[in-house]
Short mmCIF file of C-alpha atoms in Angstrom, two decimals:
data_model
loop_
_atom_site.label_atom_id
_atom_site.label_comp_id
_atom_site.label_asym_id
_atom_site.label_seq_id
_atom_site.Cartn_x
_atom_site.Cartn_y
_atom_site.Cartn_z
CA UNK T 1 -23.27 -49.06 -99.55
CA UNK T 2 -20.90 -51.74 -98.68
CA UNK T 3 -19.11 -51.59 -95.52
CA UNK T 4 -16.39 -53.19 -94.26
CA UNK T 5 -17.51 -55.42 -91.10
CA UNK T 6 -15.77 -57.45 -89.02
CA UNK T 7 -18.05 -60.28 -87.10
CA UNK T 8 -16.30 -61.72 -84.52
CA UNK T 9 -17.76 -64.48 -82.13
CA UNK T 10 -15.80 -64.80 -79.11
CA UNK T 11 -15.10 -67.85 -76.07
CA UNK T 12 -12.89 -69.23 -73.84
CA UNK T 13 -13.04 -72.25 -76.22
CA UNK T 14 -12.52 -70.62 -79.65
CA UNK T 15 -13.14 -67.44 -81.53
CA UNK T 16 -14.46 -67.13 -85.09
CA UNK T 17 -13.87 -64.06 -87.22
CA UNK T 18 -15.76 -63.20 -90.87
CA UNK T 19 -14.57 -60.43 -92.68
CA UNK T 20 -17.86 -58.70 -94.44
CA UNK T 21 -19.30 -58.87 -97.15
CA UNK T 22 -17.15 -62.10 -97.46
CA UNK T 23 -18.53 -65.54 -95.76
CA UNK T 24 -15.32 -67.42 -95.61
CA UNK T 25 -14.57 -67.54 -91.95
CA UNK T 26 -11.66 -68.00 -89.45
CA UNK T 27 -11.77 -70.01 -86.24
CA UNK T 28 -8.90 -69.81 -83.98
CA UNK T 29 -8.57 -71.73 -80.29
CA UNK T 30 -9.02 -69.11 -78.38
CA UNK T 31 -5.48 -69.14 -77.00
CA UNK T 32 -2.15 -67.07 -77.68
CA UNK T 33 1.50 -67.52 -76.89
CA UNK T 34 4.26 -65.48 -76.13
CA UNK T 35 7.85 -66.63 -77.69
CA UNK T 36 10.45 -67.17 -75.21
CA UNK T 37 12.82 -63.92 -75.01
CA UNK T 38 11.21 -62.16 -77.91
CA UNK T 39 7.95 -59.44 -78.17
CA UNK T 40 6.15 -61.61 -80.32
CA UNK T 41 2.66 -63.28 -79.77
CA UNK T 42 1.27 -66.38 -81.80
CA UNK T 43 -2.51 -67.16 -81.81
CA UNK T 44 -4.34 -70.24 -82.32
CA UNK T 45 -3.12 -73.66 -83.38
CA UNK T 46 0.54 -71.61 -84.06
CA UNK T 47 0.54 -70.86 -80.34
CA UNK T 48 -0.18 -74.54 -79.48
CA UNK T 49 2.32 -75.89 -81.71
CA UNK T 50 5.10 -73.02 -80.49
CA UNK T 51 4.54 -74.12 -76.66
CA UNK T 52 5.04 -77.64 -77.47
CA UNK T 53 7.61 -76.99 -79.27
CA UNK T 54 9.03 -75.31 -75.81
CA UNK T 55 9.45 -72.16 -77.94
CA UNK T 56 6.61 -70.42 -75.91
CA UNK T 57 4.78 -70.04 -73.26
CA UNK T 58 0.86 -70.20 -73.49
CA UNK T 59 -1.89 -68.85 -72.21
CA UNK T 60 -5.82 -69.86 -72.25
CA UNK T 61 -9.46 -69.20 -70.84
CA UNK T 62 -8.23 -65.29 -72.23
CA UNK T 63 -11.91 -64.25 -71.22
CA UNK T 64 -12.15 -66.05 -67.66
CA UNK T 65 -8.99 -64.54 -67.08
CA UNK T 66 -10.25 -61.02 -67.76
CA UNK T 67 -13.81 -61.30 -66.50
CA UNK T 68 -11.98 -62.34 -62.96
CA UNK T 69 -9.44 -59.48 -63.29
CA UNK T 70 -6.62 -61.98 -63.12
CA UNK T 71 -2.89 -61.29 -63.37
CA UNK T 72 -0.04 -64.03 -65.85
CA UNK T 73 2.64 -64.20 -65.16
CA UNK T 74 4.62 -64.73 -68.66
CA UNK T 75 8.36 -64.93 -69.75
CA UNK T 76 8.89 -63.01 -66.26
CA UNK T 77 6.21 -59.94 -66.88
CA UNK T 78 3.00 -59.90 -65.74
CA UNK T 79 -0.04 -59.20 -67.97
CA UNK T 80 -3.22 -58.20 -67.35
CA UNK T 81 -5.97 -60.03 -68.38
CA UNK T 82 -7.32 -57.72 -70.51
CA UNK T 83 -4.03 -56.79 -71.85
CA UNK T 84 -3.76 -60.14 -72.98
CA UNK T 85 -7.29 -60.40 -74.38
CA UNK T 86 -6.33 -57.29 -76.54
CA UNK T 87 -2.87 -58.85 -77.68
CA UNK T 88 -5.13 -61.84 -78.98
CA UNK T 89 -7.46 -59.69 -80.91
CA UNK T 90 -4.73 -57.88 -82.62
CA UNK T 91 -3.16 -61.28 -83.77
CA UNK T 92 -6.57 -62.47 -84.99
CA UNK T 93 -7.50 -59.66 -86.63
CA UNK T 94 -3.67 -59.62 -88.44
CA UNK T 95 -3.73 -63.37 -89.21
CA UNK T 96 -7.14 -62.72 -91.24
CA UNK T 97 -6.85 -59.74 -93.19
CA UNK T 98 -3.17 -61.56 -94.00
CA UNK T 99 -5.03 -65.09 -95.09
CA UNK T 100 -7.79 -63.00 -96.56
CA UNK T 101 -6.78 -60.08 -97.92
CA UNK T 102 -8.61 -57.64 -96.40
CA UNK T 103 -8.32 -53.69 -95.08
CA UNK T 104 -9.14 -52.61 -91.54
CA UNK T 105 -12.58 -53.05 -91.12
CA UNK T 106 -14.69 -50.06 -90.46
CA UNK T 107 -16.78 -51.24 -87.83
CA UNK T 108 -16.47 -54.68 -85.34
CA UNK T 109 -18.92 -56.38 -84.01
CA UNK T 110 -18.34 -58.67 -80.78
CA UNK T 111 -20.95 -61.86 -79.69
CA UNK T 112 -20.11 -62.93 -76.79
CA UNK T 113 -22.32 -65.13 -74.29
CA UNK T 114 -22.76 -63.45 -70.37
CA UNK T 115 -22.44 -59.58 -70.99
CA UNK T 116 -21.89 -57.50 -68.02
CA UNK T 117 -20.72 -53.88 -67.76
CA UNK T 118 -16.82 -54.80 -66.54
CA UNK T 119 -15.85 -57.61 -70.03
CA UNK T 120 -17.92 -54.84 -72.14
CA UNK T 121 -15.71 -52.44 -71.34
CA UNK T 122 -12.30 -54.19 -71.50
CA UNK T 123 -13.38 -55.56 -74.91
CA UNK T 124 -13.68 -51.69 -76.01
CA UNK T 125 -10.95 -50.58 -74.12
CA UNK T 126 -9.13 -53.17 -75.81
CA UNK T 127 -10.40 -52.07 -79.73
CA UNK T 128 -9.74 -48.71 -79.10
CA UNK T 129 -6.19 -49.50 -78.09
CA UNK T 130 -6.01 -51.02 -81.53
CA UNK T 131 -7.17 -47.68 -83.05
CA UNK T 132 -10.74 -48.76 -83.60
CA UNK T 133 -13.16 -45.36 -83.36
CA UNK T 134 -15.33 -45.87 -79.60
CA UNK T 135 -18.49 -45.44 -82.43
CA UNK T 136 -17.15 -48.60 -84.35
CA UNK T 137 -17.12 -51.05 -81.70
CA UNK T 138 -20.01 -52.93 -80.40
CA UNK T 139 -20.96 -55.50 -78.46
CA UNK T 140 -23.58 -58.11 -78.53
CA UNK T 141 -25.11 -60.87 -77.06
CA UNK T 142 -24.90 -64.39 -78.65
CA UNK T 143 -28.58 -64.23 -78.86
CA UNK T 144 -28.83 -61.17 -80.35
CA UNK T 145 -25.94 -62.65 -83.60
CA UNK T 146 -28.72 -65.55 -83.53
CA UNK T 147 -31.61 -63.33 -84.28
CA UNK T 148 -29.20 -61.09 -87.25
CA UNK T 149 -27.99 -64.41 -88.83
CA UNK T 150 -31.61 -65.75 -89.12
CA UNK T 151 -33.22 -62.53 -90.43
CA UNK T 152 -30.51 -62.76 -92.62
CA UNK T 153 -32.25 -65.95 -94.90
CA UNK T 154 -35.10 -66.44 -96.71
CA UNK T 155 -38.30 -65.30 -94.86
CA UNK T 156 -39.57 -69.05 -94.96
CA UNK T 157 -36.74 -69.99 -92.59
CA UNK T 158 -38.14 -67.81 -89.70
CA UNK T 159 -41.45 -67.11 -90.27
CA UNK T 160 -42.08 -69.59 -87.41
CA UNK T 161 -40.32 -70.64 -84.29
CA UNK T 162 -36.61 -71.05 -84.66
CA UNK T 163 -34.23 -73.47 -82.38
CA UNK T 164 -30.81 -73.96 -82.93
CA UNK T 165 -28.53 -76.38 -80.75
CA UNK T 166 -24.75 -74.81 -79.92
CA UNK T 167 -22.25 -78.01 -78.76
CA UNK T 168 -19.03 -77.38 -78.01
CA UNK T 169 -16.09 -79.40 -75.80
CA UNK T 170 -17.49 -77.85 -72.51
CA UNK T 171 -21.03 -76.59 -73.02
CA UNK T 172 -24.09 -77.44 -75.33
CA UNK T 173 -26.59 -74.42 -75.53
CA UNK T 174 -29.77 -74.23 -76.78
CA UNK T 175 -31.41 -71.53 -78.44
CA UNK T 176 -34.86 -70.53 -79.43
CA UNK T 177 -35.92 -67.59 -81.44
CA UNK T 178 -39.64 -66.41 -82.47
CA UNK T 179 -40.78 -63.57 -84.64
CA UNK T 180 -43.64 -61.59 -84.80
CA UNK T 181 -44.84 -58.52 -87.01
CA UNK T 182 -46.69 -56.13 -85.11
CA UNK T 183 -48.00 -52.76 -87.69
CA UNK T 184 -44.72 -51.49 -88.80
CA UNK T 185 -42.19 -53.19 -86.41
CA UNK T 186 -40.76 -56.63 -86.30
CA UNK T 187 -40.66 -58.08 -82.80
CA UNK T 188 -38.20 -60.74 -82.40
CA UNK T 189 -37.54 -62.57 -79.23
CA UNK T 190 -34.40 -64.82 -78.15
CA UNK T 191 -33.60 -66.83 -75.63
CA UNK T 192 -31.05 -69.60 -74.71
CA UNK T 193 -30.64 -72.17 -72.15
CA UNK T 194 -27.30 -74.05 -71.36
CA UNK T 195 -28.23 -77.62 -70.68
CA UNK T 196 -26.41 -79.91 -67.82
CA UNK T 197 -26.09 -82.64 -70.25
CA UNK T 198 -22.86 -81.23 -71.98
CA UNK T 199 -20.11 -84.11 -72.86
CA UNK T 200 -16.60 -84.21 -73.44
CA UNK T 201 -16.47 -84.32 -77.10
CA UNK T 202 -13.62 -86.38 -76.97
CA UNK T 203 -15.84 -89.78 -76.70
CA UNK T 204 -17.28 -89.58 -80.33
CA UNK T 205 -14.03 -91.10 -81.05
CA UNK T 206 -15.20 -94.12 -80.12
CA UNK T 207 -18.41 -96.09 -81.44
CA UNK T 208 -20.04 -96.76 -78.09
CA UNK T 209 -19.04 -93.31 -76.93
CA UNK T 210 -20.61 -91.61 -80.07
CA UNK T 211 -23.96 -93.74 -79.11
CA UNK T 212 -24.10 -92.24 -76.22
CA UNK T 213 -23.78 -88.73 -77.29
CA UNK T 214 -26.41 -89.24 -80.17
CA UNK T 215 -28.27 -90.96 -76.93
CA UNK T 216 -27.42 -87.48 -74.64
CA UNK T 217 -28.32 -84.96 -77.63
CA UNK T 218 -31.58 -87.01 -78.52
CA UNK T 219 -32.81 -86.87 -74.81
CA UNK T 220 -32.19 -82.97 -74.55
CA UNK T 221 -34.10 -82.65 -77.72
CA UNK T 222 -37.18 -84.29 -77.26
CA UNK T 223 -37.39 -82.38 -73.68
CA UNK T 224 -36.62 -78.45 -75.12
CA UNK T 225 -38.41 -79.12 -78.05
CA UNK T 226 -41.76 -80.94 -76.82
CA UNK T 227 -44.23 -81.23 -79.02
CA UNK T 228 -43.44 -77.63 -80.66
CA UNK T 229 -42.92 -76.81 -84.51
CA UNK T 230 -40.05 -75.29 -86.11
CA UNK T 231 -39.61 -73.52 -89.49
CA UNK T 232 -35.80 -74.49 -89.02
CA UNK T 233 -33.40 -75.98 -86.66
CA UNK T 234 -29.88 -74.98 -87.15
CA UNK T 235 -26.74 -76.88 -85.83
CA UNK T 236 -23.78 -74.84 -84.85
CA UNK T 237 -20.29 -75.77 -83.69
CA UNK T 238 -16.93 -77.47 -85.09
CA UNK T 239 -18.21 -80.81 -84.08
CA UNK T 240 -21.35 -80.96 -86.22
CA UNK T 241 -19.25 -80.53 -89.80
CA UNK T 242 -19.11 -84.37 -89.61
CA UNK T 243 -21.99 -85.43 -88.25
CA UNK T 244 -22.69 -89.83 -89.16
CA UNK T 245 -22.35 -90.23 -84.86
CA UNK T 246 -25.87 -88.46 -84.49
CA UNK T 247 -28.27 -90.35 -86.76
CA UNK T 248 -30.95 -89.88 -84.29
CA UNK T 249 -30.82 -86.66 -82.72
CA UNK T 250 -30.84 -85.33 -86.08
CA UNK T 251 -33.51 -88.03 -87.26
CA UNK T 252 -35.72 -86.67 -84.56
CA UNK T 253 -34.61 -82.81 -85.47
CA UNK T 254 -36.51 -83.44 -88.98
CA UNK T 255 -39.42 -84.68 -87.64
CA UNK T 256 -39.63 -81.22 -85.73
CA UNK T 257 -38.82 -78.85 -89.55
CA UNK T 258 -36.34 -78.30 -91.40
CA UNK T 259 -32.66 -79.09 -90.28
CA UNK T 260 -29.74 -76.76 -91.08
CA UNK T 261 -25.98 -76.64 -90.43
CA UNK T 262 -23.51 -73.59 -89.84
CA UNK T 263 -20.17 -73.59 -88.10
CA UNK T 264 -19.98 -69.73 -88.09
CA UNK T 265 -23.20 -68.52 -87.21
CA UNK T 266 -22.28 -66.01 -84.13
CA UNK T 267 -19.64 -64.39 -86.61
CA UNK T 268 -21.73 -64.33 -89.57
CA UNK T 269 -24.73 -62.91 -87.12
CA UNK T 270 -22.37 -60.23 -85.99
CA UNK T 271 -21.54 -59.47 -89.16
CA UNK T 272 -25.00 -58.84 -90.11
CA UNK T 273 -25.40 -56.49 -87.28
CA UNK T 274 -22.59 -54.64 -88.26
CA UNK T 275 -23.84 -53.64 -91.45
CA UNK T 276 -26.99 -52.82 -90.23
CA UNK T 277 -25.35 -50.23 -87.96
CA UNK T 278 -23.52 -48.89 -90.50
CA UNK T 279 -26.42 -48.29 -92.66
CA UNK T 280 -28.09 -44.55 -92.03
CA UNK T 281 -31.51 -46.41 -91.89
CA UNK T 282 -31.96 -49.82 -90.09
CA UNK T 283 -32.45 -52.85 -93.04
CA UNK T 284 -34.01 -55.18 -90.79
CA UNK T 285 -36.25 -52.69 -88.83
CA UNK T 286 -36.76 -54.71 -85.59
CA UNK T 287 -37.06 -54.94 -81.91
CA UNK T 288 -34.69 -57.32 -80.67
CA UNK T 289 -35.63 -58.61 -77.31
CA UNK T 290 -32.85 -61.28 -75.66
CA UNK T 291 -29.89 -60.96 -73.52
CA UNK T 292 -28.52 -57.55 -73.67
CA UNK T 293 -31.68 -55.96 -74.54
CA UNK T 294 -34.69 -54.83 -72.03
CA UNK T 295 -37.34 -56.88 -72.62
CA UNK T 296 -40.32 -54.62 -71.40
CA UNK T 297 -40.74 -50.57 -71.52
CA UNK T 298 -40.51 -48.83 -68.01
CA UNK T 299 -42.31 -45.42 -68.04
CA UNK T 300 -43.82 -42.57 -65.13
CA UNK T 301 -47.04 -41.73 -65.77
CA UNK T 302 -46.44 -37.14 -65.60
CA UNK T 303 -48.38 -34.38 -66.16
CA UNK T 304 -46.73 -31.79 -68.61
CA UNK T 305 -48.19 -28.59 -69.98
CA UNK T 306 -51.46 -29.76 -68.71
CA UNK T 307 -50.99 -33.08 -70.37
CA UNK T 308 -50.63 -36.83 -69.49
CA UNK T 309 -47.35 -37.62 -70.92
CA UNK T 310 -45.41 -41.39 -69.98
CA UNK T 311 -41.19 -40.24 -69.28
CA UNK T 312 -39.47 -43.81 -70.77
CA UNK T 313 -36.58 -44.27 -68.59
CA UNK T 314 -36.06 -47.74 -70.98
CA UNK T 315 -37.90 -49.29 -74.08
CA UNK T 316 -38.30 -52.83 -75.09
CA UNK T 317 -35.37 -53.54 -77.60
CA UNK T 318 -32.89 -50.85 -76.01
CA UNK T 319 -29.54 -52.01 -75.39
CA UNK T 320 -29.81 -51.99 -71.26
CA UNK T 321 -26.05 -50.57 -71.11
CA UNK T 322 -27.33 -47.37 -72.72
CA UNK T 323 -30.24 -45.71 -71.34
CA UNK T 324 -29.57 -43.40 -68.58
CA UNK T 325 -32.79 -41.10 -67.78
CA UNK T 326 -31.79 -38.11 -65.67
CA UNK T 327 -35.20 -36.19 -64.49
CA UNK T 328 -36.52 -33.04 -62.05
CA UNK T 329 -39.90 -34.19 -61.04
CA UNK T 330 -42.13 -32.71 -58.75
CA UNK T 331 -44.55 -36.03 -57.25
CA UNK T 332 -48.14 -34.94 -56.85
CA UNK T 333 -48.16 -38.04 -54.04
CA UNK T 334 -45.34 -36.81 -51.59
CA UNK T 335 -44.26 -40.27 -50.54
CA UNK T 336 -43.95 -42.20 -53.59
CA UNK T 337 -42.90 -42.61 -57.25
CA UNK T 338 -44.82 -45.29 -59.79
CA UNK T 339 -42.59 -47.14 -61.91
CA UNK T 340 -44.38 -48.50 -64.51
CA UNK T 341 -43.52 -51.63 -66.42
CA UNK T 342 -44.81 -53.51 -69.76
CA UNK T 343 -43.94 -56.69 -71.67
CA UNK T 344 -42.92 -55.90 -75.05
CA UNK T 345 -46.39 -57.70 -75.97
CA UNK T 346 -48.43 -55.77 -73.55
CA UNK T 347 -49.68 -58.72 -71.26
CA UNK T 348 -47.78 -58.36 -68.63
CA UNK T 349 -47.74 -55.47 -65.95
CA UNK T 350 -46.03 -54.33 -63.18
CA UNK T 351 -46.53 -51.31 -61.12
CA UNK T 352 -43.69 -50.90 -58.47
CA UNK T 353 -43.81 -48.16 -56.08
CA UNK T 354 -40.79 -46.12 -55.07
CA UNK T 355 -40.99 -44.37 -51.63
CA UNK T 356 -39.65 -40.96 -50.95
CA UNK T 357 -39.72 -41.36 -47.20
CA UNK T 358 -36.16 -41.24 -46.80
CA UNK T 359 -36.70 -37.32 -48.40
CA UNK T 360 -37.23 -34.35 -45.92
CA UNK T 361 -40.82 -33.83 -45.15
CA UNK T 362 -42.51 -31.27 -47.05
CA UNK T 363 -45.88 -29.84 -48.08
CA UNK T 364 -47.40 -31.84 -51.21
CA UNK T 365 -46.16 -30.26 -54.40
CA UNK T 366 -43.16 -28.62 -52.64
CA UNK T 367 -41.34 -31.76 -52.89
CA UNK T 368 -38.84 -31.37 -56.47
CA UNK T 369 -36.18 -34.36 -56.69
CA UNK T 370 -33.29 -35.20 -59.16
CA UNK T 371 -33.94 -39.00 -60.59
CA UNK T 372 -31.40 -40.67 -62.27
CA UNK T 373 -31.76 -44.09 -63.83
CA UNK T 374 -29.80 -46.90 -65.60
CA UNK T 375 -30.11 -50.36 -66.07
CA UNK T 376 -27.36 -53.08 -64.34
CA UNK T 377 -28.60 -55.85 -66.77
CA UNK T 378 -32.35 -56.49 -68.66
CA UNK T 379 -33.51 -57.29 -65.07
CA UNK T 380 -32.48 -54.40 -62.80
CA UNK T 381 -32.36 -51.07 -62.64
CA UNK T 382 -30.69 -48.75 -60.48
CA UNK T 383 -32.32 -45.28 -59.16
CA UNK T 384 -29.95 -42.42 -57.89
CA UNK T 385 -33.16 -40.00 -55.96
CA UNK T 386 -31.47 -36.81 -54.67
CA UNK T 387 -33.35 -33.61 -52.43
CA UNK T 388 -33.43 -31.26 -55.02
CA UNK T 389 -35.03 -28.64 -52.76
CA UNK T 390 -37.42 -26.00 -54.20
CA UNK T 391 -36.12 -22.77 -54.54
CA UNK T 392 -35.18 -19.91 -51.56
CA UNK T 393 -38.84 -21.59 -49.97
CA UNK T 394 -36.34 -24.79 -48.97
CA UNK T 395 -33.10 -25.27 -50.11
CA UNK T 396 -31.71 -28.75 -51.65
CA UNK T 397 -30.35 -30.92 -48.32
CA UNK T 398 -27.45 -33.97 -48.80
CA UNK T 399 -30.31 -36.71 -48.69
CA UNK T 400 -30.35 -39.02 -51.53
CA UNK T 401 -30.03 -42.66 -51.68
CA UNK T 402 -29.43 -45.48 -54.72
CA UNK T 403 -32.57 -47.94 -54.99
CA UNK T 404 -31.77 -51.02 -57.04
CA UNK T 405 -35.34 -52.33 -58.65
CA UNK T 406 -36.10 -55.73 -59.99
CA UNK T 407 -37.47 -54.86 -63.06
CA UNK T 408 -38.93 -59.14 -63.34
CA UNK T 409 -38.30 -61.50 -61.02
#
């Protein structure tokens, strides 16, 4: 099987795009421009060059603009943002099968740092105005293309802890990844911090201000990393193809493992994940635990048949957009429901009681309610309870109420 995959990594900075199962990639500003008096976009450097030109108008920061809901105003029309965000996607996704040759891929893949439900959904909106299948279009966290880029090489690359360093013009991120095999499954966890230290890249065009940054990068270094050991350390970002200015960040890197550079690893990562869900069985086999994903399972304890049984209303590894739980229970304790939660390694434990006081009052075991459940972000989850009476004895009543639970603090 060899699908056709398109990996996109997407900011308000720039946007890289890999066309599967090939490994040359695109990166494009993330900007586009509109040509004065015509219905015709430009992405890119080509939009740059058109508005200084005074040929067109441009427009930048596509996802700030849609995340906020914002209106431009261009050539006299106003544009939504996420009409513009999907104008940009069609002239990136043109420009590269064009430079590369390529046929509509089958399925896309989106990394993007900060997912929430509202920029989820005008990314797919915007896809499926392209004529992309709903099926075909997924979403993913940054971390998450980390994890599928690394499980991508040589098992001697990550069969330790994993940090990788992200510097752009407005933001340096770090991320760390660890993997662990547990019987049949392969628990990997992700995280990332974005460090205060971030510089405008324009002073490594000076010598002094190049010290400094090797000075900034060095510092940030030696306080993520500690005293810990790495298998590999990757470098990602435009700026770190040419990379004489920091002789001692990356001296101190290789005293930590093995030292790396990509430029494209959130589109090659999504990539990866794309063929994976295209495959009818998973290649990599794992549970992915980073932003997007829960990070613990949250279960009822019920009796069923006679049995103990445990009602997931979310597992470790599922995508926290997804799972939505919708239950009749009958509680044997009138006042409350136990919501159960567990680390994906088992150490930690929460038990967090719902109460049903807001419920008529009503002999034990006469008490039958509708639960509903789905997940705002890995951290919270939201509970619709609802009177669902029990039978002619006492009919269902309006009460009901939304409980939003911190899954961790």
């Amino acid at each position: 099987m060899n699908p056709k995959v398109l990996g996109i990594a997407l900011s308000d900075i720039s946007t890289g795009l890999i066309f599967y199962p090939d490994d040359e990639a695109l990166t494009f500003p993330t900007v586009i421009s509109k040509k004065k008096n015509e219905d015709a976009w430009v992405v890119g450097e080509e939009a740059y060059a058109l508005a200084l030109d005074g040929k067109g108008i441009i427009t930048d920061k596509l996802l700030k603009l849609t995340r906020k809901n914002g209106i431009a105003t261009i050539d006299g029309t106003r544009y939504k943002g996420r009409d513009i965000l999907k104008l940009f996607f069609k002239e990136i996704i043109q420009v590269g099968m064009e430079k590369l040759y390529k046929e509509k891929p089958e399925e896309v893949v989106i990394a993007l740092a900060g997912l929430d439900q509202n920029i989820m959904r005008d990314i797919r909106e915007a896809f499926v105005g392209l004529g992309y299948q709903p099926n075909h279009i997924h979403i993913i966290s940054k971390e998450e293309s980390f994890i599928y880029f690394v499980l991508s090489l040589k098992k001697d690359i990550w069969n330790n802890r994993v940090g990788m360093f992200d510097l752009s013009d407005v933001s340096l991120t770090y991320y760390e990844m660890l993997a662990n095999r547990n019987a049949r499954k392969l628990f990997v966890s992700a995280e990332s911090e974005n460090m205060d230290e971030a510089f405008n890249l324009q002073i490594l065009s000076n010598p002094s201000g190049a010290k400094l940054a090797d000075k900034i990068l060095t510092s940030v270094a030696e306080k993520v990393m500690d005293k810990k050991q790495f298998s590999a350390i990757f470098l990602t970002g435009q700026v770190f193809s040419e990379h004489d200015w920091a002789e001692n960040f990356i001296s101190f890197l290789c005293s930590r493992g093995r030292v790396y550079l990509d430029t494209n690893i959130f589109a090659k990562g999504a990539a990866f994940k794309g063929v994976d869900l295209a495959n009818e069985n998973s290649i990599y086999n794992i549970v992915a635990t980073c932003e997007g994903r829960l990070k613990s399972d949250i279960y009822i304890d019920v009796v069923s048949g006679g049995k103990e049984a445990k009602i997931y209303l979310g597992k470790a590894g599922d995508f926290w957009n997804e799972p939505t739980t919708e239950l009749l229970l009958v509680p044997d304790n009138s006042e409350i429901i136990d919501i159960n939660v567990v680390s994906v390694d088992g150490k930690d434990k929460k038990n967090i009681p719902i109460l049903l006081d807001f419920l008529p009052k009503r002999p034990i075991k006469t008490r039958r309610i509708f639960l509903k459940s789905s997940f705002l972000n890995n951290k919270i989850m939201n509970l619709e309870i609802a009177d669902a009476g029990f039978g002619d004895m006492y009919p269902a009543t309006d009460a009901k109420r939304n409980i939003e639970v911190s899954i961790w603090d």
